[in-house]
Amino acid sequence: MHGHGHHHHRPRTPGAERTRRWFMNRSLLLGGAAAMATMTGVSGCSDGASGASTAAPSGAPSAMPGGGGGMGPGATEVRYADFVGVTTDGKVRDDLYAIHSTGVSTAALVKAAQSFLDGLSSTEKRSAQYDVQDDEWLAWSNVDGYARKGVRMGDLTDTQRELGFALLGAALSADGLTRSRNIMKLNAYLGEYNGGGRETLTEGHYYFTFMGTPSTTKPWGFQYEGHHLAINYFVLGDQVVMTPTFMGSEPTSATYQGEKITLFGEETTAGLTLLRSLTDAQRAKVISSEQKAGDNLRAGAGQDNLRLAYQGLAAADFTDAQRDRLLDLVRVYVGTMADAHAEVRMREVEEHLDSTYFHWIGGTKDSSAFYYRVHSPVVLIEYDAQSPLAYGNKSSGEGGGMGGPGGTPTQQHIHTIVRTPNAGDYGVDLLRLHLENDH
């Protein structure tokens, strides 16, 4: 058992590096839910955002990261030391975050994390623990066939797994935990439906990694990730950063083992409610002239240093009632984290409400497949109804249910992401402030 200070920084082997760079190619060959997904982004144009689309490394499909939907990491994976975060122009605004007491205890969370780690064998524990500034933070993906590190839920004993869910329960709200578990259940549903991915399209193919050691005073965090679910959770004292958080599903509604599950109904409705509260003149500024593509997501996996200009209309031009609708929308996403921490986060969002932009692509009917974005100096939320990849288009005769980004988008395949722009993701900015002040 080695001391807390050094979970040795494990450089990736050339083999592992190759896996990361080539997993997209591999998934193309293997088929499965990830296959067509690899080609996403070909239609997106990145507002001069990054050169990522022009020079894909050897082995990555050249069409790849263009739109930034990010099936990555891969061609676009960033190292921790090079992390900048989402910015409008590559420059970080550095007046946004501060180390302070929130008055919300993290003691129960720390205890739950420690209990989970204590329940692991020493081998399992070693495979799950990394330094608090490890590149592993940034090495997450929403793709099912991605090669992950850490301990896999499906490989744990029932007792160990329950401790894992108890940790998620302490980190998330009741809603957030239900949503996460439902994503995992519908992932298993998809596996049974399309008969592929016998290991990956299951409830158990989700991994925990820990960065640093759980503590009420020292910085630490954990990552929980698998197909359509990636939660990054950083803790410093009583401050918590739960971004990037990726949540998605295909399908978004199905009956699994007798239970009717519907996901993203709230996210869909809250977006439409805000949009419909706007005047025609406001809507003209919010709704893009762009056609809805099969994948419009910009800030997905591998897009940690994304440059994204504000688009749409800022809430400075909203009425009080419209601002309330905007906050209701943000609360749906922020509300996946434990309630008292979510309140702290909502206050941070409210401080920048005037400079919070709302942007929309696609139709506006209840059943429309659309994309929307909420974007301010401190929060970025994306919702994207995407084209089917592995579900729901068997009847069209497109090769056994395989779709692709060229297909017609539908509410049965939705991706969402929440980020903290300006170096906030993974708690990077807080950690830098902590290290500057403490040394």
Coordinates of C-alpha atoms in Angstrom, one line a residue:
M1 CA 0.0 0.0 0.0
H2 CA 1.8 3.2 -1.0
G3 CA 1.4 6.6 0.6
H4 CA -1.2 9.0 -0.4
G5 CA 1.0 11.5 -2.2
H6 CA 2.1 9.3 -5.0
H7 CA -0.2 7.2 -7.0
H8 CA 2.5 7.1 -9.5
H9 CA 1.8 9.0 -12.7
R10 CA 1.6 6.2 -15.1
P11 CA 2.6 7.2 -18.6
R12 CA 0.6 5.5 -21.2
T13 CA 2.3 2.7 -23.0
P14 CA 2.7 3.2 -26.8
G15 CA 0.2 0.4 -27.1
A16 CA -2.4 2.3 -25.0
E17 CA -1.7 5.5 -26.9
R18 CA -2.3 3.6 -30.2
T19 CA -5.6 2.3 -28.8
R20 CA -6.7 5.7 -27.9
R21 CA -5.8 7.1 -31.3
W22 CA -7.1 4.2 -33.3
F23 CA -10.2 3.2 -31.3
M24 CA -12.4 5.0 -33.8
N25 CA -11.0 3.0 -36.7
R26 CA -11.3 -0.1 -34.6
S27 CA -15.0 0.6 -33.8
L28 CA -15.6 1.2 -37.5
L29 CA -14.3 -2.3 -38.2
L30 CA -16.1 -3.9 -35.3
G31 CA -19.4 -2.3 -36.0
G32 CA -21.7 -2.0 -33.0
A33 CA -23.3 1.2 -31.7
A34 CA -20.0 3.1 -32.1
A35 CA -19.4 2.4 -35.7
M36 CA -21.2 5.1 -37.6
A37 CA -20.8 7.4 -34.7
T38 CA -17.2 7.7 -35.6
M39 CA -18.1 9.7 -38.6
T40 CA -19.9 12.4 -36.7
G41 CA -18.9 16.0 -37.2
V42 CA -18.3 15.9 -40.9
S43 CA -21.1 18.4 -41.4
G44 CA -20.2 20.7 -38.6
C45 CA -18.1 23.6 -39.3
S46 CA -16.0 24.8 -36.4
D47 CA -16.1 28.7 -36.4
G48 CA -12.4 28.7 -37.0
A49 CA -12.4 27.0 -33.6
S50 CA -9.5 24.6 -33.9
G51 CA -7.3 23.1 -36.4
A52 CA -8.4 19.7 -35.2
S53 CA -10.4 18.9 -38.3
T54 CA -7.6 19.6 -40.8
A55 CA -4.9 17.4 -39.4
A56 CA -6.1 14.1 -38.0
P57 CA -3.2 12.0 -36.8
S58 CA -2.4 8.8 -38.6
G59 CA -5.0 6.2 -38.0
A60 CA -7.8 8.5 -37.2
P61 CA -10.4 8.8 -39.9
S62 CA -9.7 12.2 -41.6
A63 CA -13.4 13.2 -41.5
M64 CA -13.3 12.9 -37.8
P65 CA -13.3 15.7 -35.3
G66 CA -14.6 18.5 -37.5
G67 CA -17.9 19.3 -35.8
G68 CA -16.5 18.7 -32.4
G69 CA -19.3 16.3 -31.5
G70 CA -16.4 14.4 -30.1
M71 CA -16.6 10.7 -30.3
G72 CA -13.1 11.2 -28.8
P73 CA -10.9 11.3 -27.1
G74 CA -8.5 10.4 -29.8
A75 CA -7.3 12.9 -32.3
T76 CA -8.3 15.8 -30.0
E77 CA -7.3 14.6 -26.5
V78 CA -5.6 17.3 -24.5
R79 CA -3.0 16.7 -21.7
Y80 CA -3.8 18.0 -18.3
A81 CA -0.9 20.4 -18.4
D82 CA -2.2 21.9 -21.6
F83 CA -5.7 22.3 -20.4
V84 CA -7.3 25.7 -21.1
G85 CA -11.0 24.8 -21.1
V86 CA -13.8 26.1 -23.2
T87 CA -13.2 29.7 -24.2
T88 CA -14.7 32.1 -26.7
D89 CA -11.2 33.0 -28.2
G90 CA -8.5 30.8 -26.5
K91 CA -8.0 33.3 -23.7
V92 CA -9.2 32.3 -20.2
R93 CA -11.1 34.9 -18.1
D94 CA -9.4 34.6 -14.8
D95 CA -11.7 36.6 -12.6
L96 CA -14.4 34.0 -12.4
Y97 CA -13.7 31.4 -9.7
A98 CA -12.3 31.7 -6.2
I99 CA -11.6 29.4 -3.3
H100 CA -14.2 30.0 -0.7
S101 CA -16.3 28.1 1.8
T102 CA -19.8 27.2 0.4
G103 CA -21.0 26.1 3.8
V104 CA -22.1 22.8 2.2
S105 CA -20.3 19.9 3.9
T106 CA -18.6 17.2 1.7
A107 CA -18.0 14.9 4.7
A108 CA -20.6 12.4 3.7
L109 CA -19.3 12.3 0.1
V110 CA -15.7 11.8 1.3
K111 CA -16.9 9.0 3.6
A112 CA -18.8 7.3 0.8
A113 CA -15.7 7.5 -1.5
Q114 CA -13.4 6.1 1.2
S115 CA -15.8 3.3 1.9
F116 CA -15.9 2.3 -1.8
L117 CA -12.1 2.4 -2.0
D118 CA -11.8 0.4 1.2
G119 CA -14.1 -2.2 -0.2
L120 CA -11.7 -2.8 -3.2
S121 CA -8.9 -5.3 -3.3
S122 CA -5.4 -3.8 -3.3
T123 CA -5.1 -4.6 -7.0
E124 CA -8.4 -3.0 -7.8
K125 CA -7.6 0.0 -5.8
R126 CA -4.2 0.4 -7.5
S127 CA -5.9 0.3 -10.9
A128 CA -8.4 2.9 -9.9
Q129 CA -6.2 5.6 -8.2
Y130 CA -4.4 8.4 -10.1
D131 CA -2.7 11.6 -9.2
V132 CA -5.0 14.6 -8.8
Q133 CA -3.5 16.2 -11.9
D134 CA -3.4 13.1 -14.0
D135 CA -4.1 13.1 -17.8
E136 CA -6.7 10.4 -17.0
W137 CA -9.2 13.2 -16.1
L138 CA -9.4 14.2 -19.7
A139 CA -9.4 10.6 -21.1
W140 CA -13.1 10.0 -21.1
S141 CA -15.5 9.1 -23.9
N142 CA -19.2 8.5 -24.4
V143 CA -18.5 5.7 -26.9
D144 CA -19.3 2.2 -25.9
G145 CA -16.2 0.5 -27.4
Y146 CA -13.7 2.9 -25.9
A147 CA -10.9 1.3 -23.8
R148 CA -11.3 2.6 -20.2
K149 CA -9.2 2.6 -17.1
G150 CA -10.2 2.0 -13.5
V151 CA -12.6 -0.5 -11.9
R152 CA -15.5 -1.8 -13.9
M153 CA -18.9 -2.0 -12.1
G154 CA -19.8 -5.3 -13.8
D155 CA -16.6 -6.9 -12.5
L156 CA -17.2 -6.0 -8.8
T157 CA -19.1 -8.0 -6.2
D158 CA -22.6 -7.0 -5.3
T159 CA -21.3 -5.5 -2.0
Q160 CA -18.6 -3.5 -3.8
R161 CA -21.1 -2.3 -6.5
E162 CA -23.6 -1.1 -3.8
L163 CA -20.8 1.0 -2.3
G164 CA -20.2 2.4 -5.7
F165 CA -23.8 3.4 -6.1
A166 CA -23.8 4.8 -2.5
L167 CA -20.9 7.1 -3.7
L168 CA -22.9 8.2 -6.7
G169 CA -25.9 8.7 -4.4
A170 CA -23.8 11.0 -2.1
A171 CA -22.4 12.9 -5.1
L172 CA -25.7 13.3 -7.1
S173 CA -29.2 14.3 -6.3
A174 CA -31.9 11.7 -6.2
D175 CA -32.9 12.7 -9.7
G176 CA -29.3 12.6 -10.8
L177 CA -28.8 9.1 -9.5
T178 CA -32.0 7.9 -11.1
R179 CA -31.1 9.5 -14.4
S180 CA -27.6 7.9 -14.3
R181 CA -29.0 4.4 -13.5
N182 CA -31.6 4.8 -16.2
I183 CA -28.9 5.6 -18.8
M184 CA -27.1 2.4 -17.8
K185 CA -30.4 0.4 -18.0
L186 CA -31.2 1.7 -21.5
N187 CA -27.6 1.0 -22.5
A188 CA -28.4 -2.7 -21.6
Y189 CA -31.7 -2.4 -23.4
L190 CA -29.8 -1.3 -26.6
G191 CA -27.5 -4.3 -26.3
E192 CA -30.4 -6.7 -26.1
Y193 CA -32.2 -4.9 -28.9
N194 CA -29.4 -4.8 -31.5
G195 CA -27.6 -8.0 -30.3
G196 CA -24.1 -6.4 -30.4
G197 CA -21.6 -5.2 -27.8
R198 CA -22.2 -8.1 -25.4
E199 CA -19.8 -6.6 -22.9
T200 CA -20.1 -2.9 -23.6
L201 CA -23.8 -2.5 -24.1
T202 CA -24.7 -3.7 -20.5
E203 CA -25.5 -2.1 -17.2
G204 CA -22.0 -3.1 -15.8
H205 CA -19.7 -1.5 -18.4
Y206 CA -19.1 1.7 -16.4
Y207 CA -15.8 2.5 -14.7
F208 CA -14.7 4.4 -11.6
T209 CA -11.3 6.2 -11.4
F210 CA -10.2 8.3 -8.5
M211 CA -7.8 11.3 -8.7
G212 CA -6.1 12.0 -5.5
T213 CA -7.3 10.7 -2.1
P214 CA -10.8 11.5 -0.7
S215 CA -10.3 14.3 1.8
T216 CA -12.3 17.1 3.3
T217 CA -9.4 19.5 3.0
K218 CA -7.1 18.3 0.1
P219 CA -8.1 18.3 -3.6
W220 CA -9.4 15.0 -5.0
G221 CA -12.1 13.8 -7.3
F222 CA -13.5 10.8 -9.2
Q223 CA -14.7 10.0 -12.7
Y224 CA -17.5 7.6 -13.5
E225 CA -17.9 6.8 -17.2
G226 CA -19.2 4.5 -19.9
H227 CA -21.5 4.6 -22.9
H228 CA -23.6 7.7 -22.8
L229 CA -22.5 8.6 -19.3
A230 CA -19.4 10.5 -18.1
I231 CA -19.4 12.2 -14.7
N232 CA -16.3 14.2 -13.6
Y233 CA -16.5 15.2 -10.0
F234 CA -13.8 17.4 -8.4
V235 CA -13.8 18.3 -4.7
L236 CA -11.8 20.9 -2.8
G237 CA -12.8 21.4 0.8
D238 CA -16.6 22.1 0.5
Q239 CA -16.4 23.2 -3.1
V240 CA -17.5 20.8 -5.8
V241 CA -17.2 21.0 -9.6
M242 CA -19.3 18.4 -11.5
T243 CA -18.1 19.1 -15.1
P244 CA -17.7 17.9 -17.7
T245 CA -20.8 15.8 -17.3
F246 CA -22.0 13.9 -20.4
M247 CA -25.4 12.3 -20.4
G248 CA -27.1 10.7 -23.4
S249 CA -29.2 7.7 -24.5
E250 CA -30.3 5.7 -27.5
P251 CA -33.1 5.0 -27.2
T252 CA -34.4 7.6 -24.8
S253 CA -37.6 5.7 -24.1
A254 CA -38.1 2.0 -23.7
T255 CA -39.4 -0.7 -21.4
Y256 CA -36.5 -2.5 -19.8
Q257 CA -37.2 -5.6 -17.6
G258 CA -40.8 -4.5 -17.1
E259 CA -39.9 -0.9 -16.2
K260 CA -40.9 2.0 -18.5
I261 CA -38.0 4.4 -18.7
T262 CA -38.1 7.8 -20.4
L263 CA -35.0 10.1 -20.4
F264 CA -34.5 13.7 -21.3
G265 CA -38.2 14.6 -21.2
E266 CA -37.5 17.5 -18.7
E267 CA -34.5 18.7 -20.8
T268 CA -36.7 18.7 -24.0
T269 CA -39.6 20.4 -22.3
A270 CA -37.6 23.1 -20.5
G271 CA -35.9 24.0 -23.7
L272 CA -39.2 24.4 -25.6
T273 CA -40.8 26.3 -22.7
L274 CA -38.0 28.9 -22.7
L275 CA -38.1 29.2 -26.5
R276 CA -41.9 29.6 -26.6
S277 CA -41.7 32.3 -23.9
L278 CA -39.7 34.5 -26.3
T279 CA -41.2 37.1 -28.7
D280 CA -41.0 36.6 -32.4
A281 CA -38.3 39.2 -32.6
Q282 CA -36.2 37.4 -29.9
R283 CA -36.8 34.0 -31.5
A284 CA -35.4 35.4 -34.8
K285 CA -32.1 36.0 -33.0
V286 CA -32.1 32.7 -31.1
I287 CA -33.0 30.3 -33.9
S288 CA -30.2 29.6 -36.3
S289 CA -30.8 29.6 -40.1
E290 CA -28.7 26.4 -40.1
Q291 CA -30.3 23.0 -40.9
K292 CA -30.3 20.6 -38.0
A293 CA -27.5 18.0 -38.7
G294 CA -27.2 14.5 -37.4
D295 CA -24.8 15.7 -34.7
N296 CA -24.5 19.3 -33.7
L297 CA -22.8 18.8 -30.3
R298 CA -19.7 20.9 -30.0
A299 CA -18.3 20.4 -26.5
G300 CA -18.3 16.6 -26.3
A301 CA -15.5 14.2 -25.4
G302 CA -12.0 15.3 -26.5
Q303 CA -13.1 18.9 -26.9
D304 CA -11.6 20.2 -23.7
N305 CA -10.0 23.3 -25.2
L306 CA -12.9 24.1 -27.5
R307 CA -13.1 27.7 -28.8
L308 CA -16.8 28.5 -29.1
A309 CA -18.2 32.0 -29.8
Y310 CA -21.4 33.1 -28.2
Q311 CA -24.4 32.7 -30.5
G312 CA -28.0 33.5 -30.1
L313 CA -29.4 36.1 -27.7
A314 CA -28.2 37.1 -24.2
A315 CA -30.5 37.1 -21.2
A316 CA -29.7 40.8 -20.7
D317 CA -32.5 41.2 -23.3
F318 CA -34.9 38.9 -21.5
T319 CA -37.9 39.8 -19.4
D320 CA -37.9 38.7 -15.7
A321 CA -40.3 35.8 -16.7
Q322 CA -38.0 34.7 -19.5
R323 CA -35.0 34.9 -17.2
D324 CA -36.8 32.6 -14.8
R325 CA -37.5 30.1 -17.7
L326 CA -33.8 30.2 -18.5
L327 CA -32.9 29.5 -14.9
D328 CA -35.4 26.7 -14.8
L329 CA -33.7 25.2 -17.9
V330 CA -30.2 25.4 -16.3
R331 CA -31.6 23.9 -13.1
V332 CA -32.6 20.7 -14.9
Y333 CA -29.0 20.1 -15.7
V334 CA -27.3 21.5 -12.6
G335 CA -29.9 19.6 -10.5
T336 CA -28.2 16.3 -11.3
M337 CA -25.7 17.1 -8.5
A338 CA -26.5 16.9 -4.8
D339 CA -29.1 19.5 -4.0
A340 CA -27.2 21.8 -1.7
H341 CA -24.2 21.9 -4.1
A342 CA -26.6 22.5 -7.0
E343 CA -27.8 25.6 -5.2
V344 CA -24.3 26.9 -4.9
R345 CA -23.8 26.3 -8.6
M346 CA -27.1 28.1 -9.5
R347 CA -25.9 31.2 -7.7
E348 CA -22.7 31.2 -9.7
V349 CA -24.8 30.9 -12.9
E350 CA -27.2 33.7 -11.8
E351 CA -24.3 36.1 -11.2
H352 CA -23.6 35.9 -15.0
L353 CA -27.2 35.8 -16.2
D354 CA -27.0 38.9 -18.3
S355 CA -24.2 37.4 -20.3
T356 CA -25.9 34.0 -20.7
Y357 CA -26.7 33.2 -24.3
F358 CA -29.5 31.0 -25.7
H359 CA -29.0 29.4 -29.1
W360 CA -31.2 27.0 -31.1
I361 CA -31.0 24.9 -34.2
G362 CA -33.9 22.9 -35.8
G363 CA -37.6 22.6 -35.4
T364 CA -39.7 23.9 -32.5
K365 CA -42.5 21.4 -32.2
D366 CA -42.9 19.0 -29.2
S367 CA -41.7 16.2 -31.3
S368 CA -39.0 18.0 -33.3
A369 CA -35.4 16.9 -33.2
F370 CA -33.5 20.1 -32.2
Y371 CA -30.3 21.4 -30.7
Y372 CA -30.0 24.1 -28.1
R373 CA -27.1 25.7 -26.2
V374 CA -26.9 27.8 -23.0
H375 CA -23.6 29.5 -22.8
S376 CA -22.1 32.0 -20.3
P377 CA -18.6 32.7 -18.9
V378 CA -19.4 30.0 -16.2
V379 CA -21.7 27.5 -17.8
L380 CA -22.1 25.7 -21.1
I381 CA -25.0 23.3 -21.6
E382 CA -25.7 21.5 -24.9
Y383 CA -28.7 19.4 -25.8
D384 CA -28.7 17.6 -29.1
A385 CA -31.2 15.2 -30.7
Q386 CA -29.1 13.1 -33.0
S387 CA -29.6 10.8 -35.9
P388 CA -30.1 7.1 -35.0
L389 CA -27.0 5.0 -34.9
A390 CA -28.2 1.6 -33.5
Y391 CA -31.9 2.0 -32.7
G392 CA -35.2 2.6 -34.4
N393 CA -34.4 2.7 -38.1
K394 CA -34.5 -1.0 -39.0
S395 CA -37.6 -0.5 -41.1
S396 CA -35.8 1.8 -43.4
G397 CA -33.7 -1.1 -44.6
E398 CA -30.4 0.6 -43.7
G399 CA -28.5 -2.5 -42.8
G400 CA -30.0 -3.8 -39.6
G401 CA -30.7 -0.7 -37.7
M402 CA -27.4 1.0 -38.3
G403 CA -27.8 4.7 -39.0
G404 CA -25.3 7.5 -39.2
P405 CA -24.9 11.2 -38.9
G406 CA -26.5 11.6 -42.4
G407 CA -29.7 10.1 -41.0
T408 CA -32.7 12.1 -39.9
P409 CA -32.2 13.2 -36.2
T410 CA -34.8 12.0 -33.7
Q411 CA -35.6 12.5 -30.0
Q412 CA -34.8 8.8 -29.5
H413 CA -31.1 9.6 -29.6
I414 CA -30.1 12.5 -27.4
H415 CA -26.7 13.7 -26.2
T416 CA -26.2 16.4 -23.5
I417 CA -23.1 18.0 -22.0
V418 CA -22.5 20.4 -19.2
R419 CA -19.2 22.2 -18.9
T420 CA -17.7 25.0 -16.8
P421 CA -15.9 27.3 -19.3
N422 CA -12.7 29.3 -18.6
A423 CA -10.7 26.5 -17.1
G424 CA -13.4 25.5 -14.6
D425 CA -13.8 21.9 -15.9
Y426 CA -12.3 19.1 -13.7
G427 CA -11.8 21.8 -11.1
V428 CA -8.6 22.9 -12.9
D429 CA -8.9 26.6 -12.1
L430 CA -9.7 25.9 -8.4
L431 CA -6.8 23.5 -8.1
R432 CA -4.4 26.0 -9.7
L433 CA -5.5 28.7 -7.2
H434 CA -5.2 26.2 -4.3
L435 CA -1.6 25.2 -5.4
E436 CA -0.6 28.9 -5.8
N437 CA -2.0 29.8 -2.4
D438 CA -0.8 26.8 -0.5
H439 CA 2.8 26.7 -1.6

